[in-house]
CSV table of C-alpha atoms in Angstrom, one decimal:
chain,number,residue,atom,x,y,z
A,134,MET,CA,0.5,-0.3,-0.2
A,135,ILE,CA,0.6,3.2,-1.1
A,136,ILE,CA,0.4,5.8,2.0
A,137,ASN,CA,0.0,9.8,0.4
A,138,THR,CA,0.0,12.9,3.5
A,139,GLY,CA,-0.1,15.6,1.5
A,140,SER,CA,-2.7,15.8,-1.6
A,141,ARG,CA,-5.6,16.8,0.2
A,142,THR,CA,-3.9,19.8,2.3
A,143,ASP,CA,-0.3,20.8,3.0
A,144,THR,CA,0.6,17.8,6.4
A,145,VAL,CA,3.7,19.0,6.1
A,146,GLN,CA,4.0,22.9,6.7
A,147,TYR,CA,0.6,23.0,9.4
A,148,TYR,CA,0.3,19.2,11.0
A,149,THR,CA,3.9,18.4,11.0
A,150,PRO,CA,4.3,17.0,15.4
A,151,TRP,CA,0.7,15.5,14.2
A,152,LEU,CA,2.2,13.7,12.1
A,153,LEU,CA,5.4,12.6,13.8
A,154,LYS,CA,3.2,11.4,16.4
A,155,ARG,CA,1.0,8.7,14.2
A,156,PHE,CA,4.3,7.3,13.0
A,157,GLU,CA,6.1,7.2,16.9
A,158,GLU,CA,2.1,5.3,16.9
A,159,GLY,CA,2.4,3.6,13.8
A,160,PHE,CA,-1.2,4.0,12.8
A,161,VAL,CA,-3.9,6.5,11.8
A,162,TYR,CA,-7.6,7.1,11.3
A,163,SER,CA,-8.9,8.7,8.3
A,164,ARG,CA,-12.5,10.6,8.1
A,165,ASN,CA,-14.3,9.4,4.8
A,166,PRO,CA,-14.5,12.2,2.9
A,167,LEU,CA,-18.8,11.6,1.8
A,168,PHE,CA,-19.6,9.8,4.4
A,169,PRO,CA,-18.1,11.3,7.5
A,170,ASP,CA,-18.9,9.0,10.2
A,171,LYS,CA,-16.7,6.7,8.2
A,172,VAL,CA,-13.2,6.4,9.4
A,173,THR,CA,-10.3,4.0,8.2
A,174,ARG,CA,-8.1,3.2,10.0
A,175,TYR,CA,-4.3,3.0,8.7
A,176,GLU,CA,-1.1,1.2,10.0
A,177,LEU,CA,1.3,3.3,9.9
A,178,ASN,CA,4.4,-0.1,9.8
A,179,PRO,CA,7.4,-0.4,7.3
A,180,GLU,CA,5.7,-4.2,6.1
A,181,VAL,CA,2.2,-3.7,5.1
A,182,VAL,CA,3.2,0.2,4.0
A,183,ASP,CA,5.2,-0.1,0.7
A,184,CYS,CA,6.0,4.0,0.5
A,185,VAL,CA,5.3,7.2,1.9
A,186,VAL,CA,4.6,9.6,-0.8
A,187,PHE,CA,5.2,13.5,0.9
A,188,CYS,CA,3.8,16.7,-0.8
A,189,SER,CA,4.1,20.4,0.0
A,190,LYS,CA,5.0,24.0,-0.2
A,191,ASN,CA,7.1,24.1,2.5
A,192,TYR,CA,9.2,21.5,4.3
A,193,LYS,CA,10.9,23.5,6.6
A,194,PRO,CA,9.1,22.4,10.2
A,195,ILE,CA,9.8,18.3,9.6
A,196,LEU,CA,13.9,18.6,7.9
A,197,PRO,CA,15.5,18.4,11.1
A,198,TYR,CA,12.6,14.8,11.9
A,199,ILE,CA,12.4,13.7,8.6
A,200,LYS,CA,14.8,10.6,8.9
A,201,ASN,CA,13.1,9.6,11.6
A,202,ILE,CA,10.9,8.1,8.8
A,203,THR,CA,12.6,7.5,5.7
A,204,ASP,CA,14.9,5.6,8.2
A,205,LYS,CA,12.0,2.9,8.4
A,206,PHE,CA,10.2,4.1,4.6
A,207,ASN,CA,10.1,4.1,1.2
A,208,THR,CA,9.8,7.8,0.6
A,209,TYR,CA,9.2,10.2,-2.2
A,210,PHE,CA,8.7,13.6,-2.3
A,211,PHE,CA,7.2,16.4,-3.8
A,212,TYR,CA,7.8,19.2,-3.7
A,213,THR,CA,5.7,22.3,-5.4
A,214,ILE,CA,7.5,25.4,-6.2
A,215,THR,CA,5.9,28.4,-8.4
A,216,PRO,CA,5.7,32.1,-9.7
A,217,TYR,CA,3.5,33.5,-7.6
A,218,GLY,CA,3.7,35.6,-4.7
A,219,LYS,CA,0.8,36.4,-1.9
A,220,ASP,CA,-1.4,37.9,-3.7
A,221,VAL,CA,-2.3,33.9,-4.6
A,222,GLU,CA,-0.1,32.4,-2.4
A,223,PRO,CA,-0.9,34.0,1.0
A,224,ASN,CA,1.1,31.6,3.5
A,225,VAL,CA,3.3,30.1,1.1
A,226,PRO,CA,7.7,31.5,1.5
A,227,ASP,CA,9.0,32.8,-1.3
A,228,VAL,CA,10.1,30.6,-4.2
A,229,ASN,CA,13.9,31.8,-3.2
A,230,GLU,CA,13.7,29.6,0.1
A,231,SER,CA,11.7,27.7,-1.6
A,232,ILE,CA,14.9,26.8,-2.9
A,233,GLU,CA,16.7,27.0,-0.7
A,234,THR,CA,14.4,24.2,1.2
A,235,LEU,CA,14.6,22.8,-1.4
A,236,ILE,CA,17.8,21.7,-2.0
A,237,GLU,CA,17.9,21.1,2.5
A,238,LEU,CA,15.8,18.4,2.6
A,239,SER,CA,17.4,16.6,-1.3
A,240,GLU,CA,20.6,16.7,0.8
A,241,ILE,CA,19.0,15.0,3.1
A,242,VAL,CA,16.6,12.2,1.7
A,243,GLY,CA,18.6,12.6,-1.8
A,244,ALA,CA,17.8,13.9,-5.2
A,245,LYS,CA,16.1,10.6,-6.4
A,246,ARG,CA,13.5,10.9,-4.0
A,247,LEU,CA,12.6,15.1,-4.4
A,248,ALA,CA,10.2,15.9,-7.3
A,249,TRP,CA,10.3,19.7,-8.1
A,250,ARG,CA,5.8,20.5,-8.6
A,251,TYR,CA,5.5,23.3,-11.3
A,252,ASP,CA,2.3,22.9,-10.7
A,253,PRO,CA,-0.8,24.4,-11.7
A,254,VAL,CA,0.6,26.6,-14.4
A,255,LEU,CA,-2.5,30.1,-14.9
A,256,LEU,CA,-2.5,33.1,-17.2
A,257,THR,CA,-3.5,36.6,-15.6
A,258,GLY,CA,-2.4,39.7,-16.5
A,259,LYS,CA,0.3,39.6,-13.7
A,260,TYR,CA,1.5,36.5,-14.6
A,261,THR,CA,2.1,35.7,-18.3
A,262,LYS,CA,3.3,33.5,-20.4
A,263,GLN,CA,6.6,34.1,-20.6
A,264,LEU,CA,6.7,35.1,-16.9
A,265,HIS,CA,6.6,31.4,-17.3
A,266,TYR,CA,9.1,30.6,-19.2
A,267,GLU,CA,11.6,32.9,-16.7
A,268,MET,CA,11.0,31.5,-13.5
A,269,PHE,CA,11.0,28.2,-15.0
A,270,ASN,CA,13.8,29.0,-16.5
A,271,SER,CA,15.3,30.5,-13.2
A,272,MET,CA,14.5,27.8,-10.3
A,273,ALA,CA,15.5,24.8,-12.7
A,274,GLU,CA,18.7,26.4,-13.4
A,275,LYS,CA,19.2,26.3,-9.0
A,276,ILE,CA,16.9,23.0,-8.5
A,277,ALA,CA,18.5,20.0,-11.9
A,278,LYS,CA,20.5,18.3,-10.0
A,279,HIS,CA,18.8,18.4,-6.3
A,280,ILE,CA,15.4,16.7,-7.8
A,281,ASP,CA,14.2,13.8,-9.5
A,282,ARG,CA,12.0,15.9,-12.1
A,283,CYS,CA,9.3,17.6,-12.8
A,284,ILE,CA,6.3,17.7,-13.2
A,285,PHE,CA,3.3,20.3,-14.3
A,286,SER,CA,0.3,20.5,-14.5
A,287,PHE,CA,-2.2,23.7,-15.6
A,288,VAL,CA,-5.1,25.1,-13.2
A,289,GLU,CA,-8.5,23.0,-13.6
A,290,MET,CA,-11.3,25.4,-14.0
A,291,TYR,CA,-13.5,25.1,-11.2
A,292,LYS,CA,-16.9,26.6,-10.5
A,293,LYS,CA,-15.8,28.0,-7.3
A,294,LEU,CA,-12.2,29.1,-9.0
A,295,LYS,CA,-14.9,32.2,-10.6
A,296,ASN,CA,-14.9,33.4,-7.1
A,297,ASN,CA,-11.6,33.1,-5.4
A,298,MET,CA,-9.2,34.4,-8.5
A,299,PRO,CA,-12.2,36.1,-11.2
A,300,GLU,CA,-8.6,37.8,-12.3
A,301,ILE,CA,-7.6,33.9,-14.2
A,302,ILE,CA,-7.9,33.9,-18.2
A,303,PRO,CA,-8.6,30.7,-19.0
A,304,LEU,CA,-6.2,28.8,-21.2
A,305,SER,CA,-6.9,27.2,-24.6
A,306,GLU,CA,-5.6,24.3,-26.2
A,307,GLN,CA,-3.5,26.4,-28.2
A,308,ASP,CA,-2.3,28.6,-24.7
A,309,LYS,CA,-1.6,24.3,-22.8
A,310,ALA,CA,0.3,23.4,-26.2
A,311,GLU,CA,2.6,27.0,-26.5
A,312,LEU,CA,3.4,25.9,-22.5
A,313,ALA,CA,4.4,22.6,-22.8
A,314,GLN,CA,6.3,22.7,-25.5
A,315,ASN,CA,8.1,25.5,-24.2
A,316,PHE,CA,8.4,24.5,-20.5
A,317,ALA,CA,10.4,21.1,-22.6
A,318,ILE,CA,12.8,23.5,-23.9
A,319,LEU,CA,14.1,24.4,-21.3
A,320,ALA,CA,14.0,21.1,-18.9
A,321,LYS,CA,15.8,19.5,-22.0
A,322,THR,CA,18.5,21.6,-21.7
A,323,HIS,CA,18.9,21.6,-18.0
A,324,ASN,CA,18.3,17.7,-18.3
A,325,ILE,CA,15.2,17.7,-16.0
A,326,ILE,CA,12.8,14.6,-17.2
A,327,LEU,CA,9.6,15.9,-18.0
A,328,GLN,CA,6.0,15.2,-17.3
A,329,THR,CA,2.8,15.9,-16.7
A,330,CYS,CA,-0.4,15.7,-14.6
A,331,ALA,CA,-3.2,14.3,-15.2
A,332,ALA,CA,-2.9,15.5,-18.8
A,333,TYR,CA,-5.9,14.8,-22.1
A,334,ASP,CA,-3.7,16.4,-23.8
A,335,ASP,CA,-0.8,14.0,-25.4
A,336,TYR,CA,2.6,16.4,-25.1
A,337,ALA,CA,5.3,12.9,-25.4
A,338,LYS,CA,5.8,14.4,-29.0
A,339,TYR,CA,7.9,17.6,-27.0
A,340,GLY,CA,9.6,14.9,-25.6
A,341,ILE,CA,7.2,15.6,-22.3
A,342,ASN,CA,6.5,11.7,-20.2
A,343,ILE,CA,2.4,11.4,-19.4
A,344,SER,CA,2.8,8.2,-17.1
A,345,GLY,CA,1.8,9.6,-14.0
A,346,CYS,CA,3.1,11.4,-11.1
A,347,ILE,CA,3.4,7.9,-8.8
A,348,THR,CA,4.2,5.1,-10.2
A,349,SER,CA,5.6,1.8,-9.1
A,350,GLU,CA,8.0,2.0,-11.7
A,351,ILE,CA,9.1,6.6,-10.2
A,352,LEU,CA,8.7,4.7,-6.9
A,353,GLY,CA,10.4,1.5,-7.3
A,354,LYS,CA,13.4,3.6,-9.4
A,355,ALA,CA,13.9,6.1,-6.3
A,356,ASN,CA,13.8,3.6,-3.2
A,357,GLY,CA,15.9,0.5,-5.1
A,358,ILE,CA,12.9,-1.8,-4.9
A,359,LYS,CA,10.8,-3.9,-8.1
A,360,PHE,CA,7.2,-4.0,-7.1
A,361,LYS,CA,4.7,-6.4,-8.7
A,362,LYS,CA,2.6,-5.7,-11.7
A,363,LEU,CA,-0.3,-3.9,-10.9
A,364,GLN,CA,-3.1,-1.5,-12.6
A,365,HIS,CA,-2.6,2.2,-12.1
A,366,THR,CA,-6.4,3.4,-12.1
A,367,GLY,CA,-5.6,6.5,-10.8
A,368,ASN,CA,-7.3,8.7,-8.4
A,369,ARG,CA,-9.4,11.7,-10.6
A,370,LYS,CA,-10.3,11.1,-14.8
A,371,GLY,CA,-6.9,11.6,-16.8
A,372,CYS,CA,-4.5,10.4,-13.5
A,373,GLY,CA,-1.7,8.0,-14.3
A,374,CYS,CA,-1.5,7.4,-10.1
A,375,ILE,CA,-0.7,3.5,-8.9
A,376,GLU,CA,-3.3,3.8,-5.9
A,377,ASN,CA,-2.9,5.0,-2.8
A,378,ARG,CA,-4.2,5.7,0.6
A,379,ASN,CA,-4.9,9.9,2.2
A,380,ILE,CA,-4.6,10.4,5.2
A,381,GLY,CA,-5.2,14.0,4.7
A,382,ASP,CA,-8.7,15.9,6.0
A,383,TYR,CA,-10.0,18.9,2.6
A,384,ASN,CA,-11.2,21.8,4.1
A,385,THR,CA,-7.8,22.6,6.5
A,386,CYS,CA,-5.0,23.8,4.5
A,387,PRO,CA,-4.5,27.1,5.8
A,388,ASN,CA,-1.9,27.9,2.9
A,389,GLY,CA,-5.3,30.6,1.3
A,390,CYS,CA,-3.4,29.5,-2.3
A,391,LYS,CA,-6.6,32.0,-4.4
A,392,TYR,CA,-6.4,28.3,-7.0
A,393,CYS,CA,-7.2,25.9,-4.0
A,394,TYR,CA,-8.7,22.5,-5.2
A,395,ALA,CA,-9.2,21.2,-1.3
A,396,ASN,CA,-10.5,24.1,0.2
A,397,GLN,CA,-13.8,25.7,-0.6
A,398,ASN,CA,-12.8,28.5,1.1
A,399,PRO,CA,-10.1,29.6,3.2
A,400,ARG,CA,-11.8,30.5,5.6
A,401,ILE,CA,-13.8,27.2,6.7
A,402,ALA,CA,-10.2,26.2,6.4
A,403,LYS,CA,-8.5,28.6,9.0
A,404,LEU,CA,-11.6,27.8,11.3
A,405,ASN,CA,-10.7,23.8,10.7
A,406,PHE,CA,-7.4,24.0,11.1
A,407,GLU,CA,-7.8,25.5,14.4
A,408,LYS,CA,-10.0,22.3,16.0
A,409,HIS,CA,-6.7,20.8,14.9
A,410,TYR,CA,-5.4,18.6,18.0
A,411,PRO,CA,-1.8,16.7,17.8
A,412,ASP,CA,-3.1,13.6,19.7
A,413,SER,CA,-5.5,13.0,17.7
A,414,PRO,CA,-4.9,10.0,15.4
A,415,LEU,CA,-7.3,12.4,13.2
A,416,ILE,CA,-5.8,15.1,10.7
A,417,LEU,CA,-8.7,16.7,12.0
A,418,GLY,CA,-11.2,17.0,15.5
A,419,ASP,CA,-11.5,13.8,17.3
A,420,LEU,CA,-13.7,10.8,17.2
A,421,ASN,CA,-17.0,10.9,17.5
A,422,GLU,CA,-19.6,8.3,19.5
A,423,THR,CA,-21.2,7.8,16.1
A,424,ASP,CA,-17.8,6.9,14.2
A,425,GLU,CA,-17.7,3.5,12.3
A,426,ILE,CA,-13.9,2.6,12.8
A,427,LYS,CA,-12.6,0.3,9.8
A,428,GLN,CA,-9.2,-1.3,9.6
A,429,SER,CA,-7.9,-1.2,5.9
A,430,SER,CA,-7.0,-4.4,4.3
A,431,GLN,CA,-3.4,-3.6,3.7
A,432,LYS,CA,-1.0,-6.0,2.0
A,433,SER,CA,3.0,-5.3,0.5
A,434,PHE,CA,2.8,-5.1,-3.4
A,435,ILE,CA,6.8,-5.0,-3.1
A,436,ILE,CA,8.3,-7.9,-4.4
A,437,GLN,CA,11.2,-9.5,-1.7
A,438,TYR,CA,14.9,-9.2,-2.6
A,439,GLU,CA,14.5,-13.7,-3.3
A,440,GLN,CA,11.9,-13.8,-5.9
A,441,GLN,CA,13.4,-9.6,-7.8
A,442,LYS,CA,16.9,-11.9,-8.0
A,443,LEU,CA,15.4,-13.9,-10.2
A,444,LEU,CA,13.7,-11.7,-12.2
A,445,PRO,CA,15.5,-10.5,-15.4
A,446,ASP,CA,17.2,-6.8,-15.5
């Protein structure tokens, strides 16, 4: 099983003490977002957790403690660094600080286990195509040797985005193709593997990988392990990722990013954050008397060393 800590909220930036305690105690509860009284218990045990996947815009809070997890588990890290300022990402560190933290993280966990996410790509009167090219190139130059690859995606035009970010300029298919092609040229200049996230269009003609962000191949190479042959069903349309289980919660990220899909709005996320208890097995609040707790059926998909020796290279 793959445990995902960060696709619903920035667990690392805001919930590091809670996350560390969960790994220390060896289990975590996750509430079903559609049926709130249904709670799943996941064992945080390397015998059944094949890899722990992180995604954050600020790893600084966990840097002193990350080896508590990496020494026991296979891991992979996604670090999101975009060109946007406080007008779009009000509580995210600036680009230069983020790059410094990425380099520190890479020195601890190794470049092969760290990917840079340049997403979502969006356009406004301020954030133009030209600015994207300049910032992508500048960032790539500084972090190329510290990462495994770069992943980008185009902003999803959810209904709430029109209210949260009225200045956004919808991307045409021509815009996306032009951006993708130029990102590919810049990535190649810096010897960076580039791939899309949940893309519906085929950008392989530009030399862009479209296999998925979290695949058995990526996680396997990063950690020196081999997975059994698995179907990569993905988490949403256009996603080519391996099946994974998320231990975060929606509407709990105080970053306040205008384009965020995981928060209904920043005010609700801020109110929910105040309900967080670091000692609770849940990221938000605590168990209720009406909750139904179900033990997850977890099993490893890693081919053990003895079997790996029998496989052809």
